[in-house]
PDB file of C-alpha atoms in Angstrom:
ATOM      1  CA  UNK A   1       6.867  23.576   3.351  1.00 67.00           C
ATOM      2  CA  UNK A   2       6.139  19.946   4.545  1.00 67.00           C
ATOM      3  CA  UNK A   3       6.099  18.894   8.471  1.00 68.00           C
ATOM      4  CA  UNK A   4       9.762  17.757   8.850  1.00 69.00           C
ATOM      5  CA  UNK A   5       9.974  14.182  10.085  1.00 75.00           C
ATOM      6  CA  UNK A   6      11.798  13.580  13.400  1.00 87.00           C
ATOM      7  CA  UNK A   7      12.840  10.143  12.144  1.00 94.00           C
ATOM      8  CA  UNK A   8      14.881   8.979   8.918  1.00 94.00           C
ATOM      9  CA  UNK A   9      13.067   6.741   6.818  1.00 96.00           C
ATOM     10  CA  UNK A  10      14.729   3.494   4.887  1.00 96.00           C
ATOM     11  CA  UNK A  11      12.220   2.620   2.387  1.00 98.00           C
ATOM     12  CA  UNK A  12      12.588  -0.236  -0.990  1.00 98.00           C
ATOM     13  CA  UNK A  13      10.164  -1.176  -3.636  1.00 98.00           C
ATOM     14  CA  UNK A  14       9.170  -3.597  -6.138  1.00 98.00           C
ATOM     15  CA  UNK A  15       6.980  -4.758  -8.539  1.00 98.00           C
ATOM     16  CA  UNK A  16       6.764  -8.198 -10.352  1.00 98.00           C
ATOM     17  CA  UNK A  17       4.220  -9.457 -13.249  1.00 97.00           C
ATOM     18  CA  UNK A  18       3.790 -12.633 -11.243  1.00 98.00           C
ATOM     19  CA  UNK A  19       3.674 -15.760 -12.746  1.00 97.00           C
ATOM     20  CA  UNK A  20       0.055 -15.590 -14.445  1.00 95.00           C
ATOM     21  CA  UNK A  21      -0.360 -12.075 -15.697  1.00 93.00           C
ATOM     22  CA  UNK A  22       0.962 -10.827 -19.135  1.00 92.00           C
ATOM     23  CA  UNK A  23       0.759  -7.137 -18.002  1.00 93.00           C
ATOM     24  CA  UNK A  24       1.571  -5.719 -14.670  1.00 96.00           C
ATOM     25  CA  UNK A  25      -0.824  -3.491 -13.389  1.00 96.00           C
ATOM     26  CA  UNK A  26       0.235  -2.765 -10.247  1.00 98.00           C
ATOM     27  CA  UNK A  27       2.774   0.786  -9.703  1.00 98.00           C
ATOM     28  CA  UNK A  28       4.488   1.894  -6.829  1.00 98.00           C
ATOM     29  CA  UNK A  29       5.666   5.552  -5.074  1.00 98.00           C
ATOM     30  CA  UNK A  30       9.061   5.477  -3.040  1.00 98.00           C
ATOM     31  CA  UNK A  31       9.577   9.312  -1.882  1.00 98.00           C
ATOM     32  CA  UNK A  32      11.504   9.046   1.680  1.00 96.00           C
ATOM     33  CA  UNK A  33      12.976  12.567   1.341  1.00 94.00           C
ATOM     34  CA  UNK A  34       9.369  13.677   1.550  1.00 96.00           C
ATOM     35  CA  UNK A  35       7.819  10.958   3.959  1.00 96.00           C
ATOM     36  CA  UNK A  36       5.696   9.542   0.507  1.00 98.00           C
ATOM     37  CA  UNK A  37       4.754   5.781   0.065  1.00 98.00           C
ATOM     38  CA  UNK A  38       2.144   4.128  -2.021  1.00 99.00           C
ATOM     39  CA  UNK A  39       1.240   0.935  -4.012  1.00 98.00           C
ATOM     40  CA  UNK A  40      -1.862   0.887  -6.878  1.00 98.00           C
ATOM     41  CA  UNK A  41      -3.510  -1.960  -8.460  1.00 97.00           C
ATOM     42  CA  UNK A  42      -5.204  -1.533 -11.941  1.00 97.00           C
ATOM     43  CA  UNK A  43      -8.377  -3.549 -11.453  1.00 90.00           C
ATOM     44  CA  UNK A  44      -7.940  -6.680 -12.854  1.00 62.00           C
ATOM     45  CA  UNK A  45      -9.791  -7.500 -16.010  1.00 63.00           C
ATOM     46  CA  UNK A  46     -10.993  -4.444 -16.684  1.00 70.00           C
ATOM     47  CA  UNK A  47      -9.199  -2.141 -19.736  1.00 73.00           C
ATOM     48  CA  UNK A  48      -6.213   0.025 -19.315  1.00 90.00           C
ATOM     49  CA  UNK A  49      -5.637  -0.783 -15.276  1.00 94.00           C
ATOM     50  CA  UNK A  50      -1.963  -0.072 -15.916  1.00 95.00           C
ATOM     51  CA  UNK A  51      -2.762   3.262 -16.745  1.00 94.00           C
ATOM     52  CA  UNK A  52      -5.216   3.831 -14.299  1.00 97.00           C
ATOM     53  CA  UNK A  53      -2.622   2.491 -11.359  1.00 98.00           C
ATOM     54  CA  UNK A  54       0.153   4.877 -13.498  1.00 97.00           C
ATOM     55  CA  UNK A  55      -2.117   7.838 -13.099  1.00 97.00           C
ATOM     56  CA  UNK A  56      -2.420   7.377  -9.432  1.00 98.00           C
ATOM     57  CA  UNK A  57       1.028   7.480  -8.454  1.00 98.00           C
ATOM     58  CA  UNK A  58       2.345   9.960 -10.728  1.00 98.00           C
ATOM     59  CA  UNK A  59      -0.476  12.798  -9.436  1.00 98.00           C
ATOM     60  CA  UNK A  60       0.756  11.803  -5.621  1.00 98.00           C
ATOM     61  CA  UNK A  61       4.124  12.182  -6.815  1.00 98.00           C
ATOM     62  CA  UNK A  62       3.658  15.564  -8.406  1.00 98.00           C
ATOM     63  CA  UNK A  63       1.755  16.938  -5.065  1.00 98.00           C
ATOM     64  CA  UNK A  64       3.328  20.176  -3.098  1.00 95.00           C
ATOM     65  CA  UNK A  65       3.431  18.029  -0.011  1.00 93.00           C
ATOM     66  CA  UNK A  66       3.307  21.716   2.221  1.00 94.00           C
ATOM     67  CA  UNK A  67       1.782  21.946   5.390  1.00 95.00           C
ATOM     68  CA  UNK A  68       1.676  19.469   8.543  1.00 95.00           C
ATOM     69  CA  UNK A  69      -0.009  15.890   8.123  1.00 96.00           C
ATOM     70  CA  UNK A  70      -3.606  17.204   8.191  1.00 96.00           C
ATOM     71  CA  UNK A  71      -2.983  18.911   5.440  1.00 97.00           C
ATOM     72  CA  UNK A  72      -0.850  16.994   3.574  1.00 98.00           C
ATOM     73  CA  UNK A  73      -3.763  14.175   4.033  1.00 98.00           C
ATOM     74  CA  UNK A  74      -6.259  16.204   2.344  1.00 98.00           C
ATOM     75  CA  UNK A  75      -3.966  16.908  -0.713  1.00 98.00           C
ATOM     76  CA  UNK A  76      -3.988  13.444  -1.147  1.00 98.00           C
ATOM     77  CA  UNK A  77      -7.140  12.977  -0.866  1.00 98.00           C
ATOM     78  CA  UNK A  78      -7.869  16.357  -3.493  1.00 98.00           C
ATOM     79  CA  UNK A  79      -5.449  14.711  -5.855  1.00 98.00           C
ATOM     80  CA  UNK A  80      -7.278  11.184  -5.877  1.00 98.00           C
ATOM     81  CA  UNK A  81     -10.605  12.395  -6.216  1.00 98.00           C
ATOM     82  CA  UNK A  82      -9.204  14.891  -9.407  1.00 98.00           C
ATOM     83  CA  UNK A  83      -7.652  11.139 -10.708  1.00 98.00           C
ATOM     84  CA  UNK A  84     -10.883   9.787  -9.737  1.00 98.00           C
ATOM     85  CA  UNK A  85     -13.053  11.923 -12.243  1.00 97.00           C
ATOM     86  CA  UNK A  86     -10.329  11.779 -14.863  1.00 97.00           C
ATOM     87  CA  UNK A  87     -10.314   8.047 -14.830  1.00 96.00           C
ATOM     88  CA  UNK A  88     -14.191   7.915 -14.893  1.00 95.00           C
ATOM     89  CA  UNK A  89     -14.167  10.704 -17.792  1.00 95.00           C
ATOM     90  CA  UNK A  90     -11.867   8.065 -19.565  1.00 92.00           C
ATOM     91  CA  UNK A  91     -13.800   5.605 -19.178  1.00 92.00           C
ATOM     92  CA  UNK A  92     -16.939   7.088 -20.708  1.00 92.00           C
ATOM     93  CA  UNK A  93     -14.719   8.341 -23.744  1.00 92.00           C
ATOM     94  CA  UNK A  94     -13.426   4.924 -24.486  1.00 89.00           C
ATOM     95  CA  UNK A  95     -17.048   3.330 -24.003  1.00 89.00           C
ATOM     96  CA  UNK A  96     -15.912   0.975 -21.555  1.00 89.00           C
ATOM     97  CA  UNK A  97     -17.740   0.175 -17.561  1.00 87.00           C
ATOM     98  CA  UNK A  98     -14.217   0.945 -15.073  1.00 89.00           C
ATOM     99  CA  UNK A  99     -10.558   1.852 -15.669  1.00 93.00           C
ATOM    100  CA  UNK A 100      -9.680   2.074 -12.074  1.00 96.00           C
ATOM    101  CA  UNK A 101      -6.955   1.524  -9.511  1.00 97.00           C
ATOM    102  CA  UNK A 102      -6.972   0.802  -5.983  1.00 98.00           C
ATOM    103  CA  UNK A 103      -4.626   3.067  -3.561  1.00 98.00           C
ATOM    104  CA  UNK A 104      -2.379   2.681  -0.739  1.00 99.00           C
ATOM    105  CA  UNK A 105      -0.673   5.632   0.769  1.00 99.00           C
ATOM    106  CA  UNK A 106       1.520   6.179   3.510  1.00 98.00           C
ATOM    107  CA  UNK A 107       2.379   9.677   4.903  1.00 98.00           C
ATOM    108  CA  UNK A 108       5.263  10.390   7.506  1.00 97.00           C
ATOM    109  CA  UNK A 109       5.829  13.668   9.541  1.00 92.00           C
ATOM    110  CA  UNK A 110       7.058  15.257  12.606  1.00 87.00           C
ATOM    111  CA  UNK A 111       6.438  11.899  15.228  1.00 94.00           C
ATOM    112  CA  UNK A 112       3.590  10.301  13.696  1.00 96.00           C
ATOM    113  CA  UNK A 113       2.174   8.838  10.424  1.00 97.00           C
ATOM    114  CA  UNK A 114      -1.134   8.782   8.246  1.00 98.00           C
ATOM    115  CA  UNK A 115      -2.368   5.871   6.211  1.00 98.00           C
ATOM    116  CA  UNK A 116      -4.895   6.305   3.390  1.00 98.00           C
ATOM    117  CA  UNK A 117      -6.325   4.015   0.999  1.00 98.00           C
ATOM    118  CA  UNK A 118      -9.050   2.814  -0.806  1.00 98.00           C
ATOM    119  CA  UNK A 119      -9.744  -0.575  -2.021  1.00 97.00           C
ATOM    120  CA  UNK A 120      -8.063  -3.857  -1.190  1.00 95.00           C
ATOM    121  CA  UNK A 121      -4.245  -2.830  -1.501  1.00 98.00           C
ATOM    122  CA  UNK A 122      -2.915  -3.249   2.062  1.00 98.00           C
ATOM    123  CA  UNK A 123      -0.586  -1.477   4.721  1.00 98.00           C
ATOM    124  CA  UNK A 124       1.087  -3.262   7.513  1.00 98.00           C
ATOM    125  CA  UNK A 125       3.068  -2.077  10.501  1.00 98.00           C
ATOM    126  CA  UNK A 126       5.601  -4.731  12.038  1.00 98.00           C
ATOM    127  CA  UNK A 127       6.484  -3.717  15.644  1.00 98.00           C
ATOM    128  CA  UNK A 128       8.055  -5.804  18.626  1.00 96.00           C
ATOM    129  CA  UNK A 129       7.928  -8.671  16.595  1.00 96.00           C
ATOM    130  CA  UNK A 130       4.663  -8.063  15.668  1.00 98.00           C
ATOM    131  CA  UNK A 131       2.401  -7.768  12.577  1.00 98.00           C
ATOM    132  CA  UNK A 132      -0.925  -5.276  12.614  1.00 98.00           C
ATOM    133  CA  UNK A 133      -2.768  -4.545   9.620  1.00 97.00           C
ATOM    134  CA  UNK A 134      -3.688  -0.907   9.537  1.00 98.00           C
ATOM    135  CA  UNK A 135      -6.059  -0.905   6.713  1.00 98.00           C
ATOM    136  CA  UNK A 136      -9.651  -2.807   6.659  1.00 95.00           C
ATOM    137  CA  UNK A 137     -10.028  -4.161   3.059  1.00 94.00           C
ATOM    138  CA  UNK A 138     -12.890  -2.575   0.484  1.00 94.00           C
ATOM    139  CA  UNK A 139     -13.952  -5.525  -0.752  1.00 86.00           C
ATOM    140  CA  UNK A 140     -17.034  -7.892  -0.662  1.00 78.00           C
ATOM    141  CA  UNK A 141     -15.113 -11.185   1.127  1.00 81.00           C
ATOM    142  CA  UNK A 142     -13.796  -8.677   3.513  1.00 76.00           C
ATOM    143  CA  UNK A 143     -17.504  -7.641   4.491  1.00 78.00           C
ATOM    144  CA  UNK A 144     -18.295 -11.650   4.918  1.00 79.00           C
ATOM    145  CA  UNK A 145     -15.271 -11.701   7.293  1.00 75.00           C
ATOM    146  CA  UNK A 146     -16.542  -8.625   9.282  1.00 76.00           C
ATOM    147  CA  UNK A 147     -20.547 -10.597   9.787  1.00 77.00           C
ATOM    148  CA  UNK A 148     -18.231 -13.515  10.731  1.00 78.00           C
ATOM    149  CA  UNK A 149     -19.538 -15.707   7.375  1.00 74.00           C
ATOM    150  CA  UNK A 150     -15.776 -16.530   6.391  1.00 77.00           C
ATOM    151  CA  UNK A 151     -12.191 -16.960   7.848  1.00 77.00           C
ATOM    152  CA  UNK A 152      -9.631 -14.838   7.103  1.00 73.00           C
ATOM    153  CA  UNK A 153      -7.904 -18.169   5.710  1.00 70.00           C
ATOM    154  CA  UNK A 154     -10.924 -18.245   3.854  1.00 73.00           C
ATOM    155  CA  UNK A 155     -11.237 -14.626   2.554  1.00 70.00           C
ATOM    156  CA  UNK A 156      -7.934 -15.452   0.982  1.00 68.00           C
ATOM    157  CA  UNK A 157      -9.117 -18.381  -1.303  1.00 70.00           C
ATOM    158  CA  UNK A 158     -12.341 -17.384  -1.823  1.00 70.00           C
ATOM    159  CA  UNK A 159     -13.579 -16.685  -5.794  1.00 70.00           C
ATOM    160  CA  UNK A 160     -15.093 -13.418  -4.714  1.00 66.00           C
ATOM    161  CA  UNK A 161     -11.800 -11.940  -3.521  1.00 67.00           C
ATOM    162  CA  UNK A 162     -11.110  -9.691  -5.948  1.00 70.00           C
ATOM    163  CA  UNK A 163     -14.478  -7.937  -5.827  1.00 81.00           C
ATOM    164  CA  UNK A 164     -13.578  -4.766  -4.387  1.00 90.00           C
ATOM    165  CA  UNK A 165     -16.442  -2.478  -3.129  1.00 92.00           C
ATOM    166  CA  UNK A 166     -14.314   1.008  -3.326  1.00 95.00           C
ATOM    167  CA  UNK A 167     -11.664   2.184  -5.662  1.00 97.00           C
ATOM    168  CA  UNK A 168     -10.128   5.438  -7.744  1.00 98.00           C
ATOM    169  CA  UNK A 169     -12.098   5.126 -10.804  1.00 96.00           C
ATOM    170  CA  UNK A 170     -15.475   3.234 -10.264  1.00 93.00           C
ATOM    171  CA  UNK A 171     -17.830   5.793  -8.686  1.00 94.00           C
ATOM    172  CA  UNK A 172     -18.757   9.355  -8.829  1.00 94.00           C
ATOM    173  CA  UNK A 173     -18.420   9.811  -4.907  1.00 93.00           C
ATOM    174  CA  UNK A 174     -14.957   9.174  -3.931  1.00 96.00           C
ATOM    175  CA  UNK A 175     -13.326   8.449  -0.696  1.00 96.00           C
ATOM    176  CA  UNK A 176     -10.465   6.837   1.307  1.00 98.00           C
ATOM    177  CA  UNK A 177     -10.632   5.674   4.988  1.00 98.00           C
ATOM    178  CA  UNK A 178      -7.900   6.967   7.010  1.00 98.00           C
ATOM    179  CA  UNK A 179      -5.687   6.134  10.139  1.00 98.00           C
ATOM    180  CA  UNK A 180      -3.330   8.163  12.300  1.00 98.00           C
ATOM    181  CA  UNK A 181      -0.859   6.553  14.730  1.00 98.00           C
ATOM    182  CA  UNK A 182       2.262   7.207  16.626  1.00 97.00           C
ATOM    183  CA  UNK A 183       6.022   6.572  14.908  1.00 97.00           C
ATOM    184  CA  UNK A 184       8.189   4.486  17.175  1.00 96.00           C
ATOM    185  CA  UNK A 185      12.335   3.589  16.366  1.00 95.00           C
ATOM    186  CA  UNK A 186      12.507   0.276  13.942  1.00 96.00           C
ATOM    187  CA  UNK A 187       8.792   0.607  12.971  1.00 98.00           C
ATOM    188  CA  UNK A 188       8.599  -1.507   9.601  1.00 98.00           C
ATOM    189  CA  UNK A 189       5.440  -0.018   7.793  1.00 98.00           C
ATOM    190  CA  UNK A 190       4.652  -2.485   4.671  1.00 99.00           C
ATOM    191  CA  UNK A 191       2.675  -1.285   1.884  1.00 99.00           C
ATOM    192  CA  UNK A 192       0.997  -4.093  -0.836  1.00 98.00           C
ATOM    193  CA  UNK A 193      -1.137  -4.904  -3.265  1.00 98.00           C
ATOM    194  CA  UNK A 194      -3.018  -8.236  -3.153  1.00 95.00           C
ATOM    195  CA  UNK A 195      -0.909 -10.171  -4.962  1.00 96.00           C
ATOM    196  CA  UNK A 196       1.707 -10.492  -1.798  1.00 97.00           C
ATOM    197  CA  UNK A 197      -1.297 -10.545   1.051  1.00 94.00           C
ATOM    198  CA  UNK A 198      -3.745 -13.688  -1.046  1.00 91.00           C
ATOM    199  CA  UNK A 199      -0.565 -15.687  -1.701  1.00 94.00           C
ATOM    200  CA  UNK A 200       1.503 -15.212   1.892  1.00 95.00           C
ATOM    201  CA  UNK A 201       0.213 -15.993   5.463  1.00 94.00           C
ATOM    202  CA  UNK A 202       1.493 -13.260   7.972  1.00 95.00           C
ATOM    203  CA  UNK A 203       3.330 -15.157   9.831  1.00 97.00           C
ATOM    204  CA  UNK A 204       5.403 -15.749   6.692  1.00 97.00           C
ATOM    205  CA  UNK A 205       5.447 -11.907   5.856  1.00 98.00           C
ATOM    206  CA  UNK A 206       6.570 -10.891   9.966  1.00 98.00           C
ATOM    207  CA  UNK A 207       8.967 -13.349   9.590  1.00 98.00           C
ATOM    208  CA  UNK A 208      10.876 -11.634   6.234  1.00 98.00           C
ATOM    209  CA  UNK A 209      10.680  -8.553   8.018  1.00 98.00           C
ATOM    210  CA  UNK A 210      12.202  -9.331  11.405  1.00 97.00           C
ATOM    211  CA  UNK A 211      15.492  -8.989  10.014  1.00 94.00           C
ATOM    212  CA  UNK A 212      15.128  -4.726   9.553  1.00 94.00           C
ATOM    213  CA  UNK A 213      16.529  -5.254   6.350  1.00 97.00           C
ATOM    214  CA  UNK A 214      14.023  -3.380   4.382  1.00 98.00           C
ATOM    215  CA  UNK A 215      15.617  -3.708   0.769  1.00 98.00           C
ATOM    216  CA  UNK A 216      16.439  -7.968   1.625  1.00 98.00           C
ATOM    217  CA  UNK A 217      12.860  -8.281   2.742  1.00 98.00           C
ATOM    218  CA  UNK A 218      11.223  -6.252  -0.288  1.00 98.00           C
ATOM    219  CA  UNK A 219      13.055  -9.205  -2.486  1.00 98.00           C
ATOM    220  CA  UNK A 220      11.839 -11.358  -0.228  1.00 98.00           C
ATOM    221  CA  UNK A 221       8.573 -11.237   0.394  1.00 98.00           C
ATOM    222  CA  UNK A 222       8.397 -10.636  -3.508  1.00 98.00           C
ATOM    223  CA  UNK A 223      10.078 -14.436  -3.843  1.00 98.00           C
ATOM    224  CA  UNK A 224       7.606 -15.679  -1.409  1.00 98.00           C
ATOM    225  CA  UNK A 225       4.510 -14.479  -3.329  1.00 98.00           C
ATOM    226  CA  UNK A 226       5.765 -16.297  -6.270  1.00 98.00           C
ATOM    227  CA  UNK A 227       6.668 -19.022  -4.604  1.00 98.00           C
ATOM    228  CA  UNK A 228       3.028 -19.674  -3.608  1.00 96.00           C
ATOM    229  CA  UNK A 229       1.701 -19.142  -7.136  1.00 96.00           C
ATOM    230  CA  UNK A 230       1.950 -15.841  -8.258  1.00 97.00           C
ATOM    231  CA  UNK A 231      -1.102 -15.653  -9.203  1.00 94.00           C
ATOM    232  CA  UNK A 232      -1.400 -12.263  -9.961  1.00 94.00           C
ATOM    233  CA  UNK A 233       0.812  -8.879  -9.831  1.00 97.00           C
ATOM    234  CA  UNK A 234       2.866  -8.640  -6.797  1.00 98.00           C
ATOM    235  CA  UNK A 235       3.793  -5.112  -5.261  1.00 98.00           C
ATOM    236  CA  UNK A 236       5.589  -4.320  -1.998  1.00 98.00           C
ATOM    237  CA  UNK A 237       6.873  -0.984  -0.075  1.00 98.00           C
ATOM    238  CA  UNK A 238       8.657  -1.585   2.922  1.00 98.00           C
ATOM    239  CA  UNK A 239       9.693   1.119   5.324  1.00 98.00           C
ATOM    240  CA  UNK A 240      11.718   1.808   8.300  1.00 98.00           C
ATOM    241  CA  UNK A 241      11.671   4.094  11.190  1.00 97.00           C
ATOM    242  CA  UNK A 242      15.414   4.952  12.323  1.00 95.00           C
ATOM    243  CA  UNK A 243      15.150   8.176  15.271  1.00 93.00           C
ATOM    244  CA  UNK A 244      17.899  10.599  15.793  1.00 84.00           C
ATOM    245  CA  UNK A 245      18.997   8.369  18.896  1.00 82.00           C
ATOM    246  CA  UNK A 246      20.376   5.663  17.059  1.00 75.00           C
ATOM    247  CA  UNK A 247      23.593   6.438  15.186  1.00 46.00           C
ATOM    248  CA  UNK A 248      25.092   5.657  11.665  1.00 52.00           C
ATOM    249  CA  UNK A 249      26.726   2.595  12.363  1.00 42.00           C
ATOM    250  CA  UNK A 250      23.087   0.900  13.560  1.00 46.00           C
ATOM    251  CA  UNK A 251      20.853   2.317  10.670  1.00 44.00           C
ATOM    252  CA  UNK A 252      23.928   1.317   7.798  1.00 47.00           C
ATOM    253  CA  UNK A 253      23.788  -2.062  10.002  1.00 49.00           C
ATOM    254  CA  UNK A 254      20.346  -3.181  11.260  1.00 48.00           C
ATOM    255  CA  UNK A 255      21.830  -6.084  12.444  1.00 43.00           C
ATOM    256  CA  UNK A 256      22.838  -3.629  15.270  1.00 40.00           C
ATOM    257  CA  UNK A 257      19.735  -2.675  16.593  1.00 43.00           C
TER     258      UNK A 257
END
C-alpha cells in the first residue's frame, strides 16, 4: 500500500487550447486520494504530441502507487522510461524524428513531497507569501540563463525557448531530475506547462494564488495566460496542503486560514 499522507490535499486542473493552437497538446493528472499530480506537453511541432502527452499521464495514472515515497519515485520513473521507449518505438514505425512529451510530477506522502520532471513543464511551491520554483528547466535558454548570457525576462521571450534539451520520447537514455522537501499547512504546490510560465510574470502567478483558493486560482491563472497572448497550450495543477490541525470549517473556507 502507498505511504499515507499526514495532510489532506485540495487539488484543481485545467487545460485550455490557448488562443494560437488548433490542437491542445498539453494533458493533465489530478489524483489527491493517492497524493498524484502531473502536467505533459506534446512537443510542439512535432507529430502526434497529443498522444505522446496522453500516454504519459494515463501510464502514471495506472501505477500501483505501493510503498513509501522512495519507492513510489522510482515507479514513476520505471513507468516513464517504459513510455519513453514506446514513444521512440512509435516514432520509428511512423517514420517520423520525435513524438514526445515533457513531464511534471508531483508526489505527496507521510510529511513530505517529491517532484519529478523532465523537460520545461514547471512546478512551483507558494509559501508565506512566497513563490519558489522547484524545478530547473531542460531547455537550451534555460542553460544561457544558468552561464548568466540571458535574463530570466529574457529566457521568456527569447525564439529559442521552446528548445528543450530533455524529454519522454527524444532519446534512448531517459531521465528526470528530482527534488524532495518538507510539507508545511497551506503549502500551494503549482504544476504547469509553458504556456502559463512564458506568458505570466510570478509576481502575477503568487498573486492568484494568495487567496488559497485552489479551484478560483486554477481559472485564474488560466485567464491570465490568455490574457497575455495565449500563445500556446496552457495547463495548470494547483494544490493545497490542509494538516489535521486545522478543522472543516477552515479547509471548506480558506478565507479562514
Amino acid at each position: 500500500m502507498a505511504q499515507a499522507s499526514l495532510f489532506r490535499w485540495q487539488s484543481a486542473s485545467l487545460s485550455d487550447v490557448g488562443r494560437v493552437r488548433s490542437v491542445n497538446e498539453d494533458a493533465c493528472l489530478e489524483q489527491p486520494e493517492r497524493g498524484l499530480w502531473a502536467v505533459a506537453d506534446g512537443m510542439g511541432g512535432h507529430t502526434l504530441g497529443d498522444v505522446a502527452s496522453r500516454m504519459v499521464v494515463d501510464a502514471l495514472a495506472r501505477m500501483s502507487g505501493d510503498g513509501d515515497l522512495a519507492a513510489r519515485a522510482a515507479e514513476v520513473r520505471a513507468c516513464l522510461a517504459d513510455v519513453n521507449r514506446r514513444l521512440m518505438t512509435e516514432a520509428a514505425m511512423r517514420e517520423v524524428q520525435t513524438i514526445g512529451s515533457t513531464a511534471a510530477v508531483l508526489l505527496a506522502g507521510d510529511a513530505r513531497c517529491i517532484c519529478l520532471w523532465a523537460g520545461d513543464s514547471r512546478i512551483y511551491l507558494y509559501r508565506d507569501g512566497s513563490l519558489q520554483q522547484l524545478t530547473r528547466d531542460h531547455s537550451h535558454v534555460e542553460e544561457l540563463v544558468s552561464r548568466g548570457l540571458l535574463s530570466p525576462e529574457e529566457a521568456r521571450r527569447h525564439p529559442a525557448r521552446n528548445l528543450i534539451t530533455r524529454a519522454v520520447g527524444v532519446a534512448d537514455q531517459f531521465d528526470m531530475d528530482e527534488v524532495e522537501l518538507g510539507v508545511m499547512h497551506g503549502d500551494i504546490f503549482l504544476l504547469c506547462s509553458d504556456g502559463l510560465s512564458n506568458e505570466a510574470a510570478d509576481e502575477d502567478i503568487a498573486a492568484l494564488l494568495a487567496a488559497h483558493d485552489v479551484r478560483a486560482a486554477t481559472q485564474q491563472l488560466v485567464r491570465c495566460a490568455l490574457a497575455h497572448g495565449g500563445r500556446d497550450n496552457i495547463s495548470v495543477v494547483t494544490v493545497r496542503a490542509i494538516s489535521p490541525e486545522h478543522d472543516d470549517a477552515t479547509a471548506l473556507n480558506p478565507a479562514l486560514a
